[in-house]
Tab-separated table of C-alpha atoms and ligand atoms in Angstrom:
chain	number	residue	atom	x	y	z
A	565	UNK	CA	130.824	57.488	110.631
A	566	UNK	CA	127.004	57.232	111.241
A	567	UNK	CA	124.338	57.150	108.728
A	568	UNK	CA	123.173	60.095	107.143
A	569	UNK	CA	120.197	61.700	108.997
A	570	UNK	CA	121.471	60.273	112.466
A	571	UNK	CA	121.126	62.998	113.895
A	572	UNK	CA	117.741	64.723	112.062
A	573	UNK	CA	115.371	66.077	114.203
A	574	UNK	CA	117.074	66.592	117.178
A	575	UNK	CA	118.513	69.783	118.366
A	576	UNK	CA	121.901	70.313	120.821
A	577	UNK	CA	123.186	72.978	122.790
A	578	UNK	CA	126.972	73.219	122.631
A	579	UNK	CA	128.796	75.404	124.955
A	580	UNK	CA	131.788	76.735	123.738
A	581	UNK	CA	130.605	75.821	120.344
A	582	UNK	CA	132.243	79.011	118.101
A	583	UNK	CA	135.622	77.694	118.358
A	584	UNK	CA	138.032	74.425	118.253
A	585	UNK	CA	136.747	71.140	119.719
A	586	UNK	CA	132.978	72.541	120.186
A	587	UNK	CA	133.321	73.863	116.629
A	588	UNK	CA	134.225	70.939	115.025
A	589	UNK	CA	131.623	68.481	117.352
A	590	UNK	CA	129.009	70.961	115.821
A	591	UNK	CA	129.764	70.560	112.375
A	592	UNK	CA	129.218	66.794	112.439
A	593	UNK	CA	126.156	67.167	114.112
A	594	UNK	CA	124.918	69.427	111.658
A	595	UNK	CA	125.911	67.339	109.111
A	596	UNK	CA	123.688	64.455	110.337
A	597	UNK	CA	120.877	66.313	110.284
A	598	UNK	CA	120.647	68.255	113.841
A	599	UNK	CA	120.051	71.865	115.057
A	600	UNK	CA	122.415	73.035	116.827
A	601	UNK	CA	122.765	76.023	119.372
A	602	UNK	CA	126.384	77.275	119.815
A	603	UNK	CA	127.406	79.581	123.053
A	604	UNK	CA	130.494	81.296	123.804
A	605	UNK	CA	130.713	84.981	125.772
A	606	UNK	CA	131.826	86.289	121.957
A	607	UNK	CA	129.140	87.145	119.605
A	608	UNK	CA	130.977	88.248	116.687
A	609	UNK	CA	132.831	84.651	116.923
A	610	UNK	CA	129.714	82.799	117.284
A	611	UNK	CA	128.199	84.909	114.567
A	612	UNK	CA	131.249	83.535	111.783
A	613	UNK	CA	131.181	80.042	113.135
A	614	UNK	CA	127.616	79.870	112.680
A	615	UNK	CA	127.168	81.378	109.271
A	616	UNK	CA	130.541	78.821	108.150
A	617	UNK	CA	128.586	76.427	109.910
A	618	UNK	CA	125.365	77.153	107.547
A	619	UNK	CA	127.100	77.004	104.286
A	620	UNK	CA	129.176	74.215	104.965
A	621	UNK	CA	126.347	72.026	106.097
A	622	UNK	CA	122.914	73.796	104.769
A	623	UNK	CA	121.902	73.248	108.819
A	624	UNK	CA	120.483	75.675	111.248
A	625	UNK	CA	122.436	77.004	113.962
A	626	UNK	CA	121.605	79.740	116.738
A	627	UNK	CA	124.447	81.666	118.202
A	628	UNK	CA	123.663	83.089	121.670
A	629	UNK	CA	126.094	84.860	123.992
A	630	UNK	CA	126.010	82.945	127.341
A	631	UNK	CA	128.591	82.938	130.180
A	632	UNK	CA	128.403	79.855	131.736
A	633	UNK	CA	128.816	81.333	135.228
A	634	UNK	CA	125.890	83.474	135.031
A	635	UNK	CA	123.062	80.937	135.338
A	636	UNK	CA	120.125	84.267	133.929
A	637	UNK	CA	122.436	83.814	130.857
A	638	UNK	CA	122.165	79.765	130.512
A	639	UNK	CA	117.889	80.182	131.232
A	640	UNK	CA	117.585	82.451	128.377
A	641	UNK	CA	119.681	80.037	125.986
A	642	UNK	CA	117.169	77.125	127.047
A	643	UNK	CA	114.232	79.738	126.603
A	644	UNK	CA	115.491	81.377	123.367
A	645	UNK	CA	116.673	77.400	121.809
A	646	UNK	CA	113.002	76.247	122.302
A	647	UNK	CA	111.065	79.378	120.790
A	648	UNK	CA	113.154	79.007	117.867
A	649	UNK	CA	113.629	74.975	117.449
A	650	UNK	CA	110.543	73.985	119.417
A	651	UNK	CA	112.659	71.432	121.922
A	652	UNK	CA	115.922	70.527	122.860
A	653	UNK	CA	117.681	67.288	123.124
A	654	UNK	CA	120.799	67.296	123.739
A	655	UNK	CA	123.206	69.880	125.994
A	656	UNK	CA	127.345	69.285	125.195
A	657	UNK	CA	129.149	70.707	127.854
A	658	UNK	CA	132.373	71.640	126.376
A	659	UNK	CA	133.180	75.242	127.466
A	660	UNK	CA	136.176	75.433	129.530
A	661	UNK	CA	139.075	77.835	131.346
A	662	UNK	CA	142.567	76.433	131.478
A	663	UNK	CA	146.065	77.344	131.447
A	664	UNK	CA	149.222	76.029	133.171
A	665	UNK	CA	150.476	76.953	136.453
A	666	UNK	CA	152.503	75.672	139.097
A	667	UNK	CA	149.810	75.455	141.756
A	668	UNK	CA	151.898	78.221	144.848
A	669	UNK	CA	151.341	80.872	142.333
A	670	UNK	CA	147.645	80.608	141.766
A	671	UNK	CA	145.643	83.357	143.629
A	672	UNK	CA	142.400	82.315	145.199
A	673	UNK	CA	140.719	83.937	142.521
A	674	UNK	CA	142.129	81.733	139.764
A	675	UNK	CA	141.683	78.717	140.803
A	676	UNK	CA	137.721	79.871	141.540
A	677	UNK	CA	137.672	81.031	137.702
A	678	UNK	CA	138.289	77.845	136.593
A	679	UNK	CA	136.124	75.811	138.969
A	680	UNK	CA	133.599	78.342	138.099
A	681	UNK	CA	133.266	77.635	134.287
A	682	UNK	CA	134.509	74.093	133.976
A	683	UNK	CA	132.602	72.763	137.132
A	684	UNK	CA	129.574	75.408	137.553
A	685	UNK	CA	129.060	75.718	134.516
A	686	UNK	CA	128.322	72.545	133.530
A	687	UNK	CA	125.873	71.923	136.273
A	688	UNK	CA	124.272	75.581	135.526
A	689	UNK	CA	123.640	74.303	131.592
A	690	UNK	CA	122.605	70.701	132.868
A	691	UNK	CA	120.497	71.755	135.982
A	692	UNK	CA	118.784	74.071	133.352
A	693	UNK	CA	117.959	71.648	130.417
A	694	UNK	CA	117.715	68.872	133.206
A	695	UNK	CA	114.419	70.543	135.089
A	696	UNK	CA	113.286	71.492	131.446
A	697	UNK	CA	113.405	67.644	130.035
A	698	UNK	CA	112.206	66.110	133.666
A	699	UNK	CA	109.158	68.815	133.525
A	700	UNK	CA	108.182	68.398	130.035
A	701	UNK	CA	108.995	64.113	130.823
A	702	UNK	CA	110.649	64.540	127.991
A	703	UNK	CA	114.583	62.419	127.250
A	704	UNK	CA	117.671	63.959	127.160
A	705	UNK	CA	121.099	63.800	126.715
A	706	UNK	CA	123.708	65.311	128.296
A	707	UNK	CA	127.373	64.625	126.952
A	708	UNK	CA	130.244	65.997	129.202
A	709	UNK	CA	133.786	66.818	127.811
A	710	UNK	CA	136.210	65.901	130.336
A	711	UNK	CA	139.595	64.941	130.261
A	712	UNK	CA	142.131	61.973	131.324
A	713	UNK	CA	143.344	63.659	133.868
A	714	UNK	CA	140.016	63.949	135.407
A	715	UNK	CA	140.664	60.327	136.344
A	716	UNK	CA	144.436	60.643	137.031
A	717	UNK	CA	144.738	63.846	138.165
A	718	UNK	CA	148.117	66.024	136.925
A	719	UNK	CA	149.926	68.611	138.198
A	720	UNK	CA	150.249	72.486	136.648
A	721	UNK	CA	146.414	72.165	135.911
A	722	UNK	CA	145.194	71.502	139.131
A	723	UNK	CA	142.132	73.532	138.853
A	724	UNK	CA	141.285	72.167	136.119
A	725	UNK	CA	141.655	68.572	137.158
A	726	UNK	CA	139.577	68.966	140.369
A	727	UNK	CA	136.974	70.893	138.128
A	728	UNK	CA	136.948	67.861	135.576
A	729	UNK	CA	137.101	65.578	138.129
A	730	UNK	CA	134.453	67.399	139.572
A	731	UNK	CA	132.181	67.110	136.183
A	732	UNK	CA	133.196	63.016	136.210
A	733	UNK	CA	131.492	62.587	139.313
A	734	UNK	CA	128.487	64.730	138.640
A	735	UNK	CA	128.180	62.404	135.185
A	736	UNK	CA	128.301	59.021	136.795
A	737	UNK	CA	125.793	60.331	139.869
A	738	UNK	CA	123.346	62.276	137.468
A	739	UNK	CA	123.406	58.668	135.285
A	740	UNK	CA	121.842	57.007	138.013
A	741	UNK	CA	119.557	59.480	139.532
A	742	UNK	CA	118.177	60.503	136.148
A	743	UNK	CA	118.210	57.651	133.962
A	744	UNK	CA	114.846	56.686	135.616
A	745	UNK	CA	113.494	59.936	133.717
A	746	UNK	CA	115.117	58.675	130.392
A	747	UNK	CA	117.748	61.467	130.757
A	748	UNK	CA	121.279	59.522	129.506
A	749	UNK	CA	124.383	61.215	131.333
A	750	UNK	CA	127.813	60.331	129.588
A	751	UNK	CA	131.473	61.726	129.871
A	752	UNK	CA	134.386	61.841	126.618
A	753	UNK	CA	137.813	62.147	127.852
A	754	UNK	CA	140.020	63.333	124.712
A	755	UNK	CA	143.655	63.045	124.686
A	756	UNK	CA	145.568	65.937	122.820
A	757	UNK	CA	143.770	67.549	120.189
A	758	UNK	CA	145.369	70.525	118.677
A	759	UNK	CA	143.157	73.566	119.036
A	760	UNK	CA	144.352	77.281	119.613
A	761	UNK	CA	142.527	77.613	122.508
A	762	UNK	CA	144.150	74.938	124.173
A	763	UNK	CA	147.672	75.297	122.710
A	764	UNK	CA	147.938	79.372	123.385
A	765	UNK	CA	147.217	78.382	127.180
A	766	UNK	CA	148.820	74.553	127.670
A	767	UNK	CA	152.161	75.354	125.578
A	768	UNK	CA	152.694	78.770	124.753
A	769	UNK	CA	155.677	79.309	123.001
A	770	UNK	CA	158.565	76.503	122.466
A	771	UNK	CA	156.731	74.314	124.908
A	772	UNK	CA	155.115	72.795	122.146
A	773	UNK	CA	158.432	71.713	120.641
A	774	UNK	CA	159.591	70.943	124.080
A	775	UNK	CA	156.820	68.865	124.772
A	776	UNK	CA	155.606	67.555	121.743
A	777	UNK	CA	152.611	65.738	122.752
A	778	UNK	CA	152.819	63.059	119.755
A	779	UNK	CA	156.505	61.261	121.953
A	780	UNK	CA	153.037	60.580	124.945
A	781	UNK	CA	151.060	58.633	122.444
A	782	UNK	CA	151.262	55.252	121.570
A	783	UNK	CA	149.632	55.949	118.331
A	784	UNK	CA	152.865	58.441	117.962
A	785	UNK	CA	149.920	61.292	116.546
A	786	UNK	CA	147.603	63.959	118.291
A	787	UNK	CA	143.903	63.184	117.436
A	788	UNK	CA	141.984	64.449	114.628
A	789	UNK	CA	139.094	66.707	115.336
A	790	UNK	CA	136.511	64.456	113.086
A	791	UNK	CA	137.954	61.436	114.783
A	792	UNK	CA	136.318	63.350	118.449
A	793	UNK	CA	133.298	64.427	116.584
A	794	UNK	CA	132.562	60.836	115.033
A	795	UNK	CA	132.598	59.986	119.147
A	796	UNK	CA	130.142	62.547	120.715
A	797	UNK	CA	127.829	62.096	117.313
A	798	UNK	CA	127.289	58.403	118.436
A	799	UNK	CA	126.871	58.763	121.843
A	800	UNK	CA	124.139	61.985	121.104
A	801	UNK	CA	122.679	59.865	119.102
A	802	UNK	CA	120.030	56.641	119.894
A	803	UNK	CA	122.064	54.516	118.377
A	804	UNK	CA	124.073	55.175	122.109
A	805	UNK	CA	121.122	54.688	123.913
A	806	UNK	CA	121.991	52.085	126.463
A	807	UNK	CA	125.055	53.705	127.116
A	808	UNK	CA	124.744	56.044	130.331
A	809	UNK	CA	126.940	57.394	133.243
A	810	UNK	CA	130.023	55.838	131.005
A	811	UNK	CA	133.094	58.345	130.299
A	812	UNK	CA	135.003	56.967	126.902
A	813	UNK	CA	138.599	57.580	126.258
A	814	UNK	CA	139.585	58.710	122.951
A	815	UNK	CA	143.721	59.413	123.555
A	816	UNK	CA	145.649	57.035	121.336
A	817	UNK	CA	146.560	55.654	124.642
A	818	UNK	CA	148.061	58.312	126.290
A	819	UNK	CA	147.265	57.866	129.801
A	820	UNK	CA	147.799	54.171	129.629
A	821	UNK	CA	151.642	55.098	128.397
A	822	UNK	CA	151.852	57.655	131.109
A	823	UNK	CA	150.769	54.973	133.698
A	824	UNK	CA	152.044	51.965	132.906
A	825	UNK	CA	155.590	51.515	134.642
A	826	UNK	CA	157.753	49.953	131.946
A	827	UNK	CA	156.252	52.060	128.919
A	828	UNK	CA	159.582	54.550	129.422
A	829	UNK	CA	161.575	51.046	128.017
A	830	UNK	CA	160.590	52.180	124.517
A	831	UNK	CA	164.089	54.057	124.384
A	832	UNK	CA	166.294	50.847	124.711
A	833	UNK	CA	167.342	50.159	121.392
A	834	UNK	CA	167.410	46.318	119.878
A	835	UNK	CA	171.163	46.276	120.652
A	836	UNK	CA	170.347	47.331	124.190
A	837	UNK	CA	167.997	44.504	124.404
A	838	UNK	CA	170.543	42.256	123.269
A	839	UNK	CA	172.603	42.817	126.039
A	840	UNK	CA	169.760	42.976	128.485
A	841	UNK	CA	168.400	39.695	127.102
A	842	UNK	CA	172.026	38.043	127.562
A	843	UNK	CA	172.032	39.854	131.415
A	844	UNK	CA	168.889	38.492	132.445
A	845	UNK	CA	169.612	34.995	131.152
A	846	UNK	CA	172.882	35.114	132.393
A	847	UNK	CA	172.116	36.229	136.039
A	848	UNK	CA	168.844	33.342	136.262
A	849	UNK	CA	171.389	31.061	135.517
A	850	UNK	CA	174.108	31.594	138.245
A	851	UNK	CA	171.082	32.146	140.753
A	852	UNK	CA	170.307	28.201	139.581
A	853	UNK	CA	173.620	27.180	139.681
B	1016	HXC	C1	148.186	82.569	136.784
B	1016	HXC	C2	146.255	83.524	135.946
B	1016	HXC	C3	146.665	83.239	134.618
B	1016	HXC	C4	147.931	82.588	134.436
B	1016	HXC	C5	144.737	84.212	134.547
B	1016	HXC	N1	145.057	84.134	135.840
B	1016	HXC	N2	145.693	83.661	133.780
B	1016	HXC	N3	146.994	83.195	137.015
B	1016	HXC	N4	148.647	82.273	135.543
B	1016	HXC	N5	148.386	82.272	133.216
B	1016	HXC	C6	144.279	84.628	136.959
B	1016	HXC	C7	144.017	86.115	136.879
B	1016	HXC	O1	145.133	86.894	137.334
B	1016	HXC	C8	142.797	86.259	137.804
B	1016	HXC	O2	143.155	86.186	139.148
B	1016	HXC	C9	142.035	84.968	137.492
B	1016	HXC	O3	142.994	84.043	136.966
B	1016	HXC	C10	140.921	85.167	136.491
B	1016	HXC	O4	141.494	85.702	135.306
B	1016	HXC	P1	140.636	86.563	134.276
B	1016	HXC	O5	141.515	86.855	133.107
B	1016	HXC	O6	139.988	87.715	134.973
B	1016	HXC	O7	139.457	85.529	133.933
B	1016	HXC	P2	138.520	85.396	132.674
B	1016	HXC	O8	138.526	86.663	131.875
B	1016	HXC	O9	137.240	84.864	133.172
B	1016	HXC	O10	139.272	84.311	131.733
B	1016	HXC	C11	139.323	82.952	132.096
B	1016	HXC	C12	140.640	82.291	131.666
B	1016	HXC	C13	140.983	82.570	130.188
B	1016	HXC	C14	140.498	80.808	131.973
B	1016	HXC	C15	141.778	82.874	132.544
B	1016	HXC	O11	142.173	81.900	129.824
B	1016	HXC	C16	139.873	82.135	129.269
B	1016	HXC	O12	138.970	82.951	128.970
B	1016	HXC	N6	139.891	80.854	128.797
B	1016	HXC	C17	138.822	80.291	127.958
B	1016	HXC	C18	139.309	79.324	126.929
B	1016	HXC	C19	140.238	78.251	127.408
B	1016	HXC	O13	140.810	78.336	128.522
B	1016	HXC	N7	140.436	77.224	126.551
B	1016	HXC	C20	141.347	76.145	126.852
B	1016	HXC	C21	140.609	74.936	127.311
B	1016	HXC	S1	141.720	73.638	127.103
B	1016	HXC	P3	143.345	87.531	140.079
B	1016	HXC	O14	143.654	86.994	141.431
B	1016	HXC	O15	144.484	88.287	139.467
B	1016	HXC	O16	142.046	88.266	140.011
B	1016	HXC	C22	141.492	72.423	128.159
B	1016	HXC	C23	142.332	71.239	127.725
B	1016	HXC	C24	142.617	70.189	128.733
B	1016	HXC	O17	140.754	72.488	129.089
B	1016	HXC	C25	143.557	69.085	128.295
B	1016	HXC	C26	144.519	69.333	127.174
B	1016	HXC	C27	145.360	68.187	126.732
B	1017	NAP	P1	138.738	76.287	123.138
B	1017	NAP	O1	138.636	76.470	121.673
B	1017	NAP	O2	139.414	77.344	123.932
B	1017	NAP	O3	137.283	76.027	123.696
B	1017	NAP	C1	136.781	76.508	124.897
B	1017	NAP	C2	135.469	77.210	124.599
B	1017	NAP	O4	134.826	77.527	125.829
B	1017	NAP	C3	135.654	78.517	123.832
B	1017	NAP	O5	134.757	78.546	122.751
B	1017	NAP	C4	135.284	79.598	124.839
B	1017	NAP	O6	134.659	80.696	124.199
B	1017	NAP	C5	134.310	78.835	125.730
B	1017	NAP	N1	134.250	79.422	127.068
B	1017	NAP	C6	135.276	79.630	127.919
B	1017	NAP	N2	134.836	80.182	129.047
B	1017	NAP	C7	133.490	80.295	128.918
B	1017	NAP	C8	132.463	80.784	129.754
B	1017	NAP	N3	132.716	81.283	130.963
B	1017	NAP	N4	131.185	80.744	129.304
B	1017	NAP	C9	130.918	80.250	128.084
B	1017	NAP	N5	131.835	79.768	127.243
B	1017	NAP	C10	133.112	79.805	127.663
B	1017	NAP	O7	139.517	74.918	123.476
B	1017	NAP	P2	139.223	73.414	123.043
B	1017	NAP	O8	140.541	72.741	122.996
B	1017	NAP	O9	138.340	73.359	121.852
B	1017	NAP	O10	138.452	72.837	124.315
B	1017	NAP	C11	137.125	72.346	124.232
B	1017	NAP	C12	136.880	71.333	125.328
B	1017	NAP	O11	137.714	70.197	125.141
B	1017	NAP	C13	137.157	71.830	126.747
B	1017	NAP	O12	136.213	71.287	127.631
B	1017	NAP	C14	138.519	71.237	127.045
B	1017	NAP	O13	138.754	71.098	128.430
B	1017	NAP	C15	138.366	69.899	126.348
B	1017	NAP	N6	139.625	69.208	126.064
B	1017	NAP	C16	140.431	69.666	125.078
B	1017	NAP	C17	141.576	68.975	124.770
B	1017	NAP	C18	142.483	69.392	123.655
B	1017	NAP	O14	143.515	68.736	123.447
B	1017	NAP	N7	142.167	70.441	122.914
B	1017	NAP	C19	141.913	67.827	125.497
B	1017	NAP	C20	141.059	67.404	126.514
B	1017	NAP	C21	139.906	68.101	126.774
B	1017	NAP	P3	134.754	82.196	124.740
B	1017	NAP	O15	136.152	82.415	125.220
B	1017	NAP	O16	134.392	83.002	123.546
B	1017	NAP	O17	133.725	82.318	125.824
């Protein structure tokens, strides 16, 4: 989607970046020209992502173990990304815990774990490259990967929603408070996009037959990884850069379906309306009469 070398001379930290959604953000980066540092708490998976990553794109990218949770880990991916690129511009937060779970049988210590990666986490990673960029006065970007229901809330992922909810606040308040240092805070909110990650722990199983996310979207698809990718490239990129504390839906319209309180009339057939047409008319009329 962007032109070639959009990207060149900047280099981005993505958490979570060895696998799905992270994976395939960091491949389009690398493609327009960045660096890119990918962290997960597996080595040997960030190892084959980033030599796939290399001969796929003829970029560089580091692979560093980091838990989110332990903030010593996060320093020493900041420390380690800038003896090896020099600087870093950009921090994706995309690692993340989920699974479903009717909320009575979550133990405390579940719903912590989640909180824990999804909302700690992403202000250990952006407190870290934060002080680094406001120190140096250097910009930054961070990009946050949210989700709609960080805005709508749902049940069976509660965690996870008060976590991303949790992240959506931090973006819009960090937007203000830090813009004055040129540091641009943004938020994506993806509707379903296939990964293994997400689809071993969301619908295990025949719940992915069950609940065949494609019936939710208007667009009657799930979204195509590039289609996310071409999103977070433009808004790491200057060619976003008036854009800040804004989160950007990319669901085929998902929520809005969910939401809106005559969507479900999609089932009545043209027959149905027919008859429905003829009711409605019918009944104004008598009320005239
Ligand atoms: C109830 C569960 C559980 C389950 C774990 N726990 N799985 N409780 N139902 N299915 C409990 C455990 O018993 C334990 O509590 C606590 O949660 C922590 O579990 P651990 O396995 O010790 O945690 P950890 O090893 O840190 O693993 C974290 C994880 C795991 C979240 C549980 O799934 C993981 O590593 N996930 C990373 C990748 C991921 O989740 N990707 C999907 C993101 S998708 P007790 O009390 O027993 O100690 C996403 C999409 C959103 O966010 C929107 C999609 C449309
Ligand atoms: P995924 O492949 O499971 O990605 C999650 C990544 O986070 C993994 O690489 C995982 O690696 C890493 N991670 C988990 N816990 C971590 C921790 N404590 N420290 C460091 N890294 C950790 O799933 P995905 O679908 O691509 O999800 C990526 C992002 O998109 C998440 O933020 C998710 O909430 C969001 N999202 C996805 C969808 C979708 O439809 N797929 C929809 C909306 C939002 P390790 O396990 O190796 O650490």
């Amino acid at each position: 989607m962007l032109r070639d070398d959009a990207l060149k001379g900047k280099t981005i930290i993505v958490t979570g970046g060895g696998t799905g959604l992270g994976k395939a953000m960091s491949t389009y980066f690398l493609k327009l020209g960045a660096n890119v540092v990918i962290t997960s708490r597996k080595l040997d998976v960030l190892k084959n992502t980033a030599s796939e990553l290399e001969n796929e794109t003829g970029g560089k990218v580091l692979p560093l173990v980091c838990d989110v949770r332990n903030n010593e880990e996060v320093e020493s991916v900041l420390k380690n990304s800038l003896e090896i690129f020099g600087r870093v511009d950009g921090l994706l937060n995309n690692a993340a815990g989920n699974f479903i779970s009717p909320t009575e049988r979550l133990s405390s210590n579940a719903f912590s774990t989640i909180i824990d990666i999804v909302l700690k986490g992403t202000a250990n990673c952006t407190l870290a490259c934060g002080k680094h960029w406001i120190k140096e006065k250097q910009q930054g970007t961070v990009l946050n990967i949210v989700t709609t229901y960080a805005f709508t809330g749902s049940g069976y992922v509660v965690p996870s929603a008060c976590a991303k909810g949790g992240v959506l606040a931090m973006t819009r308040s960090l937007a203000a408070e830090w813009g004055k240092y040129g540091i641009r805070t943004n938020a994506i909110a993806p509707g379903p996009f296939p990964t293994k990650g997400a689809w071993d722990r969301l619908l295990p199983g025949d719940l992915a037959k069950k609940f065949d996310f494609k019936n939710r979207v208007p667009l009657k698809r799930m979204g195509e990884h590039q289609e996310l990718a071409n999103l977070a490239a433009f808004m790491m990129s200057d060619f976003s850069s008036y854009i800040n504390g804004e989160v950007i839906t990319i669901d085929g319209g998902e929520w809005l379906q969910g939401a809106g309180q005559f969507n479900g009339l999609e089932a009545v057939t043209s027959e149905m309306w027919d008859m429905l047409e003829q009711m409605i008319r019918s009944n104004s009329k008598s009320k005239e009469e």
